[in-house]
mmCIF file of C-alpha atoms in Angstrom:
data_model
loop_
_atom_site.group_PDB
_atom_site.id
_atom_site.type_symbol
_atom_site.label_atom_id
_atom_site.label_comp_id
_atom_site.label_asym_id
_atom_site.label_seq_id
_atom_site.Cartn_x
_atom_site.Cartn_y
_atom_site.Cartn_z
ATOM 1 C CA ILE A 218 -21.338 69.551 93.584
ATOM 2 C CA LYS A 219 -19.383 72.572 94.801
ATOM 3 C CA HIS A 220 -16.216 70.543 95.565
ATOM 4 C CA LEU A 221 -16.442 68.117 92.632
ATOM 5 C CA PRO A 222 -13.664 69.766 90.530
ATOM 6 C CA LEU A 223 -11.308 69.692 93.517
ATOM 7 C CA LEU A 224 -12.050 66.015 94.164
ATOM 8 C CA LEU A 225 -11.513 65.183 90.481
ATOM 9 C CA PHE A 226 -8.172 67.014 90.502
ATOM 10 C CA ILE A 227 -7.039 65.185 93.653
ATOM 11 C CA GLY A 228 -8.073 61.863 92.103
ATOM 12 C CA LEU A 229 -6.162 62.675 88.910
ATOM 13 C CA ALA A 230 -3.055 63.713 90.839
ATOM 14 C CA TRP A 231 -3.281 60.642 93.086
ATOM 15 C CA GLY A 232 -3.477 58.327 90.047
ATOM 16 C CA GLN A 233 -0.193 59.576 88.552
ATOM 17 C CA GLU A 234 2.549 57.032 89.018
ATOM 18 C CA ASP A 235 6.256 57.750 88.866
ATOM 19 C CA LEU A 236 8.771 55.479 87.185
ATOM 20 C CA LEU A 237 11.125 53.923 89.719
ATOM 21 C CA ILE A 238 14.341 52.126 88.822
ATOM 22 C CA LYS A 239 16.636 50.403 91.302
ATOM 23 C CA LYS A 240 20.197 49.114 91.354
ATOM 24 C CA ALA A 241 21.469 47.453 94.526
ATOM 25 C CA GLU A 242 20.697 50.027 97.233
ATOM 26 C CA SER A 243 20.234 53.104 95.046
ATOM 27 C CA SER A 244 17.021 54.102 93.353
ATOM 28 C CA ILE A 245 15.958 56.836 90.964
ATOM 29 C CA LYS A 246 12.463 58.165 90.461
ATOM 30 C CA PHE A 247 11.392 59.818 87.207
ATOM 31 C CA LYS A 248 8.583 62.343 87.584
ATOM 32 C CA ASN A 249 5.762 63.263 85.247
ATOM 33 C CA GLY A 250 6.956 65.678 82.531
ATOM 34 C CA GLN A 251 10.640 64.682 82.715
ATOM 35 C CA LYS A 252 12.367 64.337 79.348
ATOM 36 C CA LEU A 253 13.608 60.815 78.661
ATOM 37 C CA ILE A 254 15.026 58.831 75.767
ATOM 38 C CA ILE A 255 13.740 55.269 75.930
ATOM 39 C CA ARG A 256 15.413 52.435 74.023
ATOM 40 C CA TYR A 257 13.216 49.365 73.688
ATOM 41 C CA THR A 258 12.891 46.246 71.571
ATOM 42 C CA ASN A 259 9.719 45.300 69.725
ATOM 43 C CA VAL A 260 9.222 41.643 70.670
ATOM 44 C CA GLU A 261 7.327 40.610 67.500
ATOM 45 C CA SER A 262 9.707 42.122 64.941
ATOM 46 C CA ASN A 263 12.872 42.124 67.121
ATOM 47 C CA VAL A 264 13.549 45.742 66.075
ATOM 48 C CA ILE A 265 15.190 48.277 68.413
ATOM 49 C CA PHE A 266 13.516 51.684 68.750
ATOM 50 C CA ASN A 267 14.593 54.952 70.391
ATOM 51 C CA THR A 268 11.782 57.207 71.541
ATOM 52 C CA GLU A 269 12.382 60.675 72.953
ATOM 53 C CA GLY A 270 9.674 62.482 74.842
ATOM 54 C CA GLU A 271 8.178 63.472 78.169
ATOM 55 C CA PHE A 272 7.396 60.795 80.720
ATOM 56 C CA LYS A 273 3.692 60.759 81.554
ATOM 57 C CA SER A 274 2.948 57.769 83.794
ATOM 58 C CA VAL A 275 3.214 54.028 84.373
ATOM 59 C CA ASP A 276 -0.023 52.208 83.606
ATOM 60 C CA ASN A 277 -0.034 48.499 84.550
ATOM 61 C CA ASP A 278 2.984 47.110 82.676
ATOM 62 C CA PHE A 279 3.280 50.002 80.220
ATOM 63 C CA LEU A 280 5.226 53.255 80.232
ATOM 64 C CA MET A 281 3.307 56.214 78.817
ATOM 65 C CA ILE A 282 5.496 58.779 77.046
ATOM 66 C CA SER A 283 4.388 61.733 74.927
ATOM 67 C CA THR A 284 6.455 62.538 71.853
ATOM 68 C CA GLU A 285 6.186 65.276 69.235
ATOM 69 C CA ASN A 286 3.852 63.149 67.099
ATOM 70 C CA VAL A 287 1.957 61.038 69.647
ATOM 71 C CA ILE A 288 0.168 62.273 72.759
ATOM 72 C CA ALA A 289 0.816 59.094 74.763
ATOM 73 C CA GLU A 290 2.853 56.218 73.348
ATOM 74 C CA LYS A 291 2.625 52.944 75.278
ATOM 75 C CA ILE A 292 5.886 51.055 75.758
ATOM 76 C CA SER A 293 5.987 47.701 77.503
ATOM 77 C CA LEU A 294 8.174 47.871 80.630
ATOM 78 C CA SER A 295 9.679 44.452 79.875
ATOM 79 C CA SER A 296 10.907 45.623 76.440
ATOM 80 C CA ILE A 297 12.884 48.640 77.765
ATOM 81 C CA THR A 298 16.663 48.135 77.574
ATOM 82 C CA LYS A 299 17.986 51.645 78.245
ATOM 83 C CA ILE A 300 16.747 54.920 79.753
ATOM 84 C CA THR A 301 18.708 58.071 78.950
ATOM 85 C CA VAL A 302 18.152 61.400 80.692
ATOM 86 C CA PRO A 303 19.330 64.258 78.437
ATOM 87 C CA SER A 304 21.173 67.217 79.925
ATOM 88 C CA LYS A 305 19.240 70.421 80.534
ATOM 89 C CA ILE A 306 22.015 72.557 79.028
ATOM 90 C CA PRO A 307 20.931 73.716 75.552
ATOM 91 C CA THR A 308 23.183 72.727 72.668
ATOM 92 C CA ASN A 309 22.540 75.676 70.415
ATOM 93 C CA ILE A 310 23.881 78.696 72.305
ATOM 94 C CA SER A 311 25.158 81.057 69.611
ATOM 95 C CA PHE A 312 28.365 83.057 69.845
ATOM 96 C CA ILE A 313 26.368 86.311 69.676
ATOM 97 C CA LYS A 314 24.103 85.330 72.601
ATOM 98 C CA GLY A 315 27.134 84.289 74.626
ATOM 99 C CA SER A 316 29.019 87.489 73.848
ATOM 100 C CA CYS A 317 26.006 89.647 74.755
ATOM 101 C CA SER A 318 25.679 87.790 78.043
ATOM 102 C CA GLY A 319 29.406 88.165 78.745
ATOM 103 C CA ALA A 320 29.313 91.890 77.975
ATOM 104 C CA GLY A 321 26.265 92.343 80.211
ATOM 105 C CA ILE A 322 27.905 90.471 83.059
ATOM 106 C CA ALA A 323 31.056 92.572 82.648
ATOM 107 C CA LEU A 324 28.985 95.768 82.884
ATOM 108 C CA ILE A 325 27.501 94.879 86.269
ATOM 109 C CA PRO A 326 30.608 95.445 88.442
ATOM 110 C CA ILE A 327 31.575 98.541 86.421
ATOM 111 C CA SER A 328 28.108 100.007 87.023
ATOM 112 C CA ILE A 329 28.421 99.330 90.741
ATOM 113 C CA MET A 330 31.881 100.921 90.864
ATOM 114 C CA ALA A 331 30.726 103.899 88.744
ATOM 115 C CA TYR A 332 28.075 104.685 91.327
ATOM 116 C CA GLU A 333 30.874 105.448 93.780
ATOM 117 C CA ASP A 334 33.241 107.107 91.315
ATOM 118 C CA PRO A 335 32.186 108.021 87.731
ATOM 119 C CA LEU A 336 35.830 107.789 86.594
ATOM 120 C CA ASN A 337 35.448 103.992 86.717
ATOM 121 C CA LEU A 338 33.373 104.282 83.535
ATOM 122 C CA MET A 339 36.668 104.717 81.692
ATOM 123 C CA ALA A 340 37.140 100.941 82.052
ATOM 124 C CA VAL A 341 34.052 100.194 79.901
ATOM 125 C CA PRO A 342 35.913 100.224 76.521
ATOM 126 C CA LEU A 343 38.357 97.622 77.874
ATOM 127 C CA VAL A 344 36.240 95.380 80.084
ATOM 128 C CA VAL A 345 33.093 94.999 77.956
ATOM 129 C CA PRO A 346 34.878 93.624 74.832
ATOM 130 C CA MET A 347 36.859 91.222 77.013
ATOM 131 C CA GLY A 348 33.596 90.057 78.652
ATOM 132 C CA ALA A 349 32.009 89.664 75.214
ATOM 133 C CA VAL A 350 34.876 87.505 73.933
ATOM 134 C CA LEU A 351 34.888 85.365 77.084
ATOM 135 C CA GLY A 352 31.097 84.954 76.937
ATOM 136 C CA GLY A 353 31.234 83.991 73.262
ATOM 137 C CA LEU A 354 33.966 81.413 73.907
ATOM 138 C CA ALA A 355 32.020 80.035 76.862
ATOM 139 C CA SER A 356 28.996 79.560 74.579
ATOM 140 C CA TYR A 357 31.104 77.124 72.540
ATOM 141 C CA ILE A 358 32.712 75.325 75.483
ATOM 142 C CA VAL A 359 29.727 74.853 77.840
ATOM 143 C CA PRO A 360 27.531 72.753 75.469
ATOM 144 C CA LYS A 361 30.441 70.363 74.917
ATOM 145 C CA LEU A 362 30.446 69.629 78.664
ATOM 146 C CA ARG A 363 26.869 68.316 78.501
ATOM 147 C CA LYS A 364 26.382 65.167 80.475
ATOM 148 C CA THR A 365 23.630 62.719 79.684
ATOM 149 C CA LYS A 366 22.850 60.045 82.231
ATOM 150 C CA VAL A 367 22.366 56.527 80.890
ATOM 151 C CA TYR A 368 20.697 53.718 82.823
ATOM 152 C CA LEU A 369 20.988 50.226 81.323
ATOM 153 C CA ILE A 370 18.020 48.044 82.191
ATOM 154 C CA GLN A 371 19.659 44.608 82.457
ATOM 155 C CA LYS A 372 20.060 41.690 84.837
ATOM 156 C CA ASP A 373 23.036 43.038 86.838
ATOM 157 C CA GLU A 374 22.336 46.732 86.231
ATOM 158 C CA TRP A 375 19.219 48.835 86.809
ATOM 159 C CA LYS A 376 15.761 47.271 86.933
ATOM 160 C CA ILE A 377 12.332 48.821 86.667
ATOM 161 C CA VAL A 378 10.224 48.494 89.820
ATOM 162 C CA ASN A 379 6.519 48.491 89.116
ATOM 163 C CA ASP A 380 4.533 48.503 92.376
#
C-alpha cells in the first residue's frame, strides 16, 4: 500500500506512447505535450480538418490530441495527411518589449565598463537609445523568420509507424 502511488505513476508513464514518423532512413518522434497542427480527412463526409493542439498519446490506431475546447480528441492515424510543427518563436513581440530588451542589453557592457571607470557612464545617453532602436527593429524582423516544419503523410513521403 505504501508504494502504490509510485507504481501507478510508473504504469501511467510506461503506457504513454510517442508518435513516430519515418521517411527512408530518417525518423522523427513527437513527445507528449508537443504542439502540433494535424490535417486529416473525415472518411464519411470527405471533409478536411485542421486541428491544433498538444499531442497526448497514440492509442491503438488513434492519435490523441488536446485542443482548447476538447481534452482529448481522437484522430484516426489513417486519416492524417499532414503534420505541422509550429515554431517556438512568438509572433506577437511588440516594438516596446523589443526596445526595452535592446536597451537593457546595451546597458550590460556599459555597467561592466563603469565598474572600472565611472567616466564610461557618459556613453549611456548614446548607447541605450541605439540599443532600444535595434531591439525594437529586431522584434519586427525575428517573428518573420519563423520556420514551421511540415511533414506530408503520403505514399512516397513520411509515414506514421504505429508499433
